[in-house]
Amino acid sequence: QVQLVESGGGLVQAGGSLRLSCKVSGRTFSSYAMGWFRQAPGKGREFVAAISKSGVIKYYVDSAKGRFTISRDNAKDTVYLQMNSLKPEDTGVYYCAAYYQRTSVVLTTERSYDYWGQGTQVTVSS
């Protein structure tokens, strides 16, 4: 079983920055593609960013491009989401997710991910 624990959320003013972390345990971290998803109040969960098991391939939702950076440290079994120039519409619960990556394709749909963290709240005030 894979366990994921997010941290780093909080309250920040618009234009500010936060770095989310997700520590993974239970399996070989370097075999798993990782993703970040978020859920705004009253809305469904949406894809934010994903990274391949090697860290080479990265994908972002259009609204995050140029502002967010996903990265991973396989030696620390941790994936990060650096969020800059935050906007009120970035507010939500951010979830870390993982799936065992068998091919070179990195998936971005919620149903593709097998393991999920408990989420961390990000609130951006205007």
Coordinates of N, CA and C in Angstrom, one line a residue:
Q1 N 0.8 -1.2 0.0 CA 0.0 0.0 0.0 C 0.9 1.2 0.0
V2 N 0.4 2.3 -0.7 CA 1.1 3.5 -0.8 C 0.4 4.6 0.1
Q3 N 1.1 5.3 0.9 CA 0.6 6.3 1.7 C 1.2 7.7 1.3
L4 N 0.3 8.7 1.2 CA 0.7 10.0 0.8 C 0.2 11.0 1.8
V5 N 1.2 11.9 2.2 CA 0.8 12.9 3.2 C 1.3 14.3 2.6
E6 N 0.3 15.2 2.4 CA 0.6 16.5 1.9 C 0.8 17.5 3.1
S7 N 1.6 18.5 2.8 CA 1.8 19.6 3.7 C 2.1 20.9 2.9
G8 N 2.1 22.0 3.7 CA 2.5 23.2 3.0 C 1.3 24.2 2.7
G9 N 0.1 23.7 2.8 CA -1.0 24.6 2.5 C -1.1 25.8 3.6
G10 N -2.0 26.7 3.3 CA -2.2 27.8 4.2 C -3.0 28.9 3.6
L11 N -3.0 30.1 4.2 CA -3.6 31.3 3.8 C -2.6 32.2 3.2
V12 N -2.8 32.8 2.1 CA -1.8 33.7 1.4 C -2.6 34.7 0.7
Q13 N -2.0 35.9 0.6 CA -2.6 37.0 -0.2 C -2.4 36.7 -1.7
A14 N -3.3 37.3 -2.5 CA -3.1 37.2 -4.0 C -1.8 37.7 -4.4
G15 N -1.1 37.0 -5.3 CA 0.2 37.4 -5.7 C 1.3 36.7 -4.9
G16 N 1.0 36.1 -3.8 CA 1.9 35.4 -3.0 C 2.3 34.0 -3.5
S17 N 3.1 33.3 -2.7 CA 3.6 31.9 -3.1 C 3.4 30.9 -2.0
L18 N 3.2 29.7 -2.4 CA 3.2 28.6 -1.4 C 4.0 27.4 -2.1
R19 N 4.6 26.6 -1.3 CA 5.1 25.3 -1.8 C 4.5 24.1 -1.1
L20 N 3.8 23.3 -1.8 CA 3.2 22.1 -1.3 C 4.2 21.0 -1.4
S21 N 4.1 20.1 -0.4 CA 5.0 18.9 -0.4 C 4.1 17.7 -0.2
C22 N 4.5 16.6 -0.8 CA 3.8 15.3 -0.6 C 4.8 14.2 -0.3
K23 N 4.8 13.7 0.8 CA 5.7 12.6 1.2 C 5.1 11.3 1.0
V24 N 5.7 10.4 0.3 CA 5.2 9.1 -0.1 C 5.9 8.0 0.6
S25 N 5.2 7.0 1.1 CA 5.8 5.8 1.8 C 5.1 4.6 1.4
G26 N 5.7 3.4 1.5 CA 5.1 2.2 1.3 C 5.5 1.4 0.1
R27 N 6.0 2.1 -0.9 CA 6.4 1.4 -2.1 C 7.6 2.2 -2.7
T28 N 8.1 1.7 -3.8 CA 9.3 2.4 -4.5 C 8.8 3.7 -5.2
F29 N 9.1 4.8 -4.6 CA 8.6 6.1 -5.1 C 8.9 6.3 -6.5
S30 N 10.1 5.9 -6.9 CA 10.6 6.2 -8.3 C 9.9 5.4 -9.3
S31 N 9.0 4.5 -9.0 CA 8.2 3.7 -9.9 C 6.8 4.4 -10.2
Y32 N 6.5 5.5 -9.5 CA 5.2 6.1 -9.5 C 5.2 7.4 -10.2
A33 N 4.3 7.6 -11.1 CA 4.0 9.0 -11.6 C 3.2 9.7 -10.5
M34 N 3.3 11.0 -10.4 CA 2.7 11.7 -9.3 C 1.9 12.9 -9.9
G35 N 0.8 13.2 -9.3 CA -0.1 14.3 -9.7 C -0.6 15.1 -8.6
W36 N -0.9 16.4 -8.9 CA -1.6 17.3 -8.0 C -3.0 17.6 -8.6
F37 N -4.0 17.5 -7.7 CA -5.3 17.9 -8.1 C -5.9 18.9 -7.1
R38 N -6.9 19.6 -7.4 CA -7.5 20.5 -6.4 C -9.0 20.5 -6.5
Q39 N -9.6 20.8 -5.4 CA -11.1 20.9 -5.4 C -11.5 22.2 -4.8
A40 N -12.1 23.1 -5.6 CA -12.6 24.3 -5.1 C -14.0 24.1 -4.4
P41 N -14.4 25.0 -3.5 CA -15.6 24.9 -2.8 C -16.8 24.7 -3.8
G42 N -17.6 23.7 -3.6 CA -18.8 23.5 -4.5 C -18.5 22.9 -5.8
K43 N -17.2 22.6 -6.1 CA -16.9 22.1 -7.4 C -16.2 20.7 -7.4
G44 N -16.1 20.1 -8.5 CA -15.4 18.8 -8.6 C -13.9 18.9 -8.5
R45 N -13.3 17.8 -8.4 CA -11.8 17.8 -8.3 C -11.2 17.9 -9.7
E46 N -10.2 18.8 -9.9 CA -9.6 19.0 -11.2 C -8.1 18.8 -11.2
F47 N -7.6 18.4 -12.3 CA -6.2 18.2 -12.5 C -5.4 19.5 -12.4
V48 N -4.3 19.5 -11.8 CA -3.4 20.7 -11.7 C -2.1 20.5 -12.4
A49 N -1.4 19.4 -12.0 CA -0.1 19.1 -12.6 C 0.3 17.6 -12.4
A50 N 1.1 17.1 -13.3 CA 1.6 15.7 -13.1 C 3.1 15.7 -13.5
I51 N 3.7 14.7 -13.0 CA 5.1 14.5 -13.3 C 5.4 13.0 -13.5
S52 N 6.2 12.6 -14.4 CA 6.6 11.2 -14.6 C 7.5 10.7 -13.5
K53 N 7.6 9.4 -13.5 CA 8.4 8.8 -12.4 C 9.9 9.2 -12.5
S54 N 10.4 9.6 -13.7 CA 11.8 10.1 -13.8 C 11.9 11.5 -13.5
G55 N 10.8 12.2 -13.6 CA 10.8 13.7 -13.4 C 11.0 14.5 -14.7
V56 N 11.1 13.8 -15.8 CA 11.4 14.4 -17.1 C 10.2 15.0 -17.7
I57 N 9.1 14.3 -17.7 CA 7.8 14.7 -18.3 C 6.9 15.4 -17.3
K58 N 6.4 16.6 -17.6 CA 5.5 17.3 -16.7 C 4.4 17.9 -17.5
Y59 N 3.2 17.9 -16.9 CA 2.0 18.5 -17.5 C 1.4 19.4 -16.5
Y60 N 0.7 20.5 -17.1 CA 0.0 21.4 -16.2 C -1.3 21.8 -16.8
V61 N -2.3 22.1 -16.0 CA -3.5 22.7 -16.5 C -3.2 24.1 -17.0
D62 N -3.9 24.5 -18.0 CA -3.6 25.8 -18.6 C -3.5 26.9 -17.6
S63 N -4.4 26.9 -16.6 CA -4.4 28.1 -15.7 C -3.2 28.1 -14.8
A64 N -2.4 27.0 -14.7 CA -1.2 26.9 -13.9 C 0.1 27.1 -14.6
K65 N 0.0 27.0 -15.9 CA 1.2 27.2 -16.7 C 1.9 28.6 -16.5
G66 N 3.2 28.6 -16.3 CA 3.9 29.8 -16.0 C 3.9 30.3 -14.6
R67 N 3.0 29.7 -13.8 CA 2.9 30.1 -12.3 C 3.3 28.9 -11.4
F68 N 2.9 27.7 -11.8 CA 3.2 26.5 -10.9 C 4.3 25.7 -11.5
T69 N 5.0 25.0 -10.6 CA 6.1 24.1 -11.0 C 6.0 22.8 -10.2
I70 N 5.9 21.7 -10.9 CA 5.9 20.4 -10.2 C 7.3 19.9 -10.3
S71 N 7.7 19.3 -9.2 CA 9.1 18.6 -9.2 C 9.0 17.5 -8.2
R72 N 10.1 16.7 -8.3 CA 10.2 15.5 -7.3 C 11.6 15.3 -7.0
D73 N 11.8 14.7 -5.8 CA 13.1 14.3 -5.3 C 12.9 12.8 -4.9
N74 N 13.4 12.0 -5.8 CA 13.3 10.6 -5.6 C 14.1 10.0 -4.4
A75 N 15.1 10.8 -4.1 CA 15.9 10.4 -2.9 C 15.2 10.6 -1.6
K76 N 14.2 11.6 -1.7 CA 13.4 11.9 -0.5 C 12.0 11.4 -0.5
D77 N 11.7 10.7 -1.6 CA 10.3 10.2 -1.8 C 9.3 11.3 -1.6
T78 N 9.5 12.4 -2.3 CA 8.7 13.6 -2.1 C 8.4 14.3 -3.4
V79 N 7.2 14.7 -3.6 CA 6.9 15.5 -4.8 C 6.4 16.9 -4.3
Y80 N 6.7 17.9 -5.1 CA 6.5 19.3 -4.7 C 5.6 20.0 -5.7
L81 N 4.9 21.0 -5.3 CA 4.2 21.9 -6.2 C 4.5 23.3 -5.7
Q82 N 5.3 24.0 -6.4 CA 5.7 25.4 -6.2 C 4.6 26.3 -6.9
M83 N 3.9 27.1 -6.1 CA 2.9 27.9 -6.6 C 3.2 29.4 -6.4
N84 N 3.4 30.1 -7.5 CA 3.7 31.5 -7.5 C 2.5 32.3 -8.1
S85 N 2.5 33.6 -7.8 CA 1.5 34.5 -8.4 C 0.1 34.0 -8.1
L86 N -0.1 33.6 -6.9 CA -1.4 32.9 -6.6 C -2.6 33.9 -6.8
K87 N -3.7 33.3 -7.2 CA -4.9 34.1 -7.4 C -6.0 33.5 -6.5
P88 N -7.1 34.3 -6.3 CA -8.2 33.8 -5.4 C -8.8 32.5 -6.0
E89 N -8.8 32.4 -7.3 CA -9.4 31.2 -8.0 C -8.5 29.9 -7.8
D90 N -7.4 30.1 -7.2 CA -6.5 28.9 -6.9 C -6.9 28.3 -5.6
T91 N -7.8 28.9 -4.9 CA -8.3 28.4 -3.6 C -9.0 27.1 -3.7
G92 N -8.6 26.2 -2.7 CA -9.2 24.9 -2.7 C -8.4 23.9 -1.9
V93 N -8.9 22.7 -1.8 CA -8.1 21.6 -1.2 C -7.3 21.0 -2.3
Y94 N -6.0 20.9 -2.0 CA -5.0 20.3 -3.0 C -4.7 18.9 -2.5
Y95 N -4.8 18.0 -3.5 CA -4.6 16.6 -3.2 C -3.3 16.1 -4.0
C96 N -2.5 15.3 -3.4 CA -1.5 14.6 -4.1 C -2.0 13.2 -4.4
A97 N -1.5 12.7 -5.6 CA -2.0 11.4 -6.0 C -0.9 10.6 -6.8
A98 N -1.0 9.3 -6.8 CA 0.1 8.5 -7.4 C -0.5 7.3 -8.2
Y99 N 0.2 6.9 -9.2 CA -0.1 5.6 -9.8 C 1.2 5.0 -10.3
Y100 N 1.2 3.7 -10.4 CA 2.3 2.9 -10.9 C 2.5 3.2 -12.4
Q101 N 3.6 3.8 -12.8 CA 3.8 4.1 -14.2 C 4.4 3.0 -15.0
R102 N 3.6 2.4 -15.9 CA 4.1 1.3 -16.6 C 4.6 1.6 -18.0
T103 N 4.1 2.8 -18.6 CA 4.6 3.2 -19.9 C 5.2 4.6 -19.8
S104 N 5.6 5.1 -21.0 CA 6.1 6.5 -21.0 C 5.1 7.5 -20.9
V105 N 3.8 7.2 -21.0 CA 2.7 8.1 -21.0 C 2.4 8.6 -19.5
V106 N 2.3 9.9 -19.3 CA 1.9 10.4 -18.0 C 0.4 10.8 -18.1
L107 N -0.4 10.2 -17.2 CA -1.8 10.4 -17.2 C -2.2 11.6 -16.4
T108 N -3.3 12.2 -16.8 CA -3.8 13.4 -16.1 C -5.2 13.3 -15.6
T109 N -5.9 12.2 -15.8 CA -7.3 12.0 -15.3 C -7.3 11.5 -13.9
E110 N -8.3 11.9 -13.2 CA -8.4 11.5 -11.8 C -8.5 10.0 -11.6
R111 N -9.3 9.4 -12.5 CA -9.5 7.9 -12.3 C -8.3 7.1 -12.6
S112 N -7.2 7.7 -13.2 CA -6.0 7.0 -13.5 C -5.1 6.8 -12.2
Y113 N -5.4 7.6 -11.2 CA -4.6 7.6 -10.0 C -5.2 6.6 -9.0
D114 N -4.3 5.8 -8.4 CA -4.8 4.8 -7.5 C -4.7 5.2 -6.0
Y115 N -3.8 6.1 -5.7 CA -3.5 6.4 -4.3 C -3.6 7.9 -4.1
W116 N -4.2 8.3 -3.0 CA -4.5 9.7 -2.8 C -4.1 10.1 -1.3
G117 N -3.7 11.3 -1.2 CA -3.5 11.9 0.1 C -4.8 12.5 0.7
Q118 N -4.7 13.0 1.9 CA -5.9 13.5 2.6 C -6.2 15.0 2.2
G119 N -5.3 15.6 1.5 CA -5.5 17.0 1.1 C -5.0 18.0 2.0
T120 N -4.6 19.2 1.4 CA -4.2 20.3 2.2 C -4.9 21.6 1.7
Q121 N -5.4 22.4 2.6 CA -6.2 23.6 2.2 C -5.2 24.7 1.8
V122 N -5.6 25.3 0.6 CA -4.9 26.5 0.1 C -6.0 27.6 0.0
T123 N -5.8 28.7 0.7 CA -6.7 29.8 0.6 C -6.0 31.0 0.1
V124 N -6.5 31.6 -1.0 CA -5.8 32.9 -1.5 C -6.8 34.0 -1.3
S125 N -6.4 35.0 -0.6 CA -7.3 36.1 -0.3 C -7.0 37.2 -1.3
S126 N -8.1 38.0 -1.7 CA -7.9 39.1 -2.6 C -7.6 40.4 -2.0

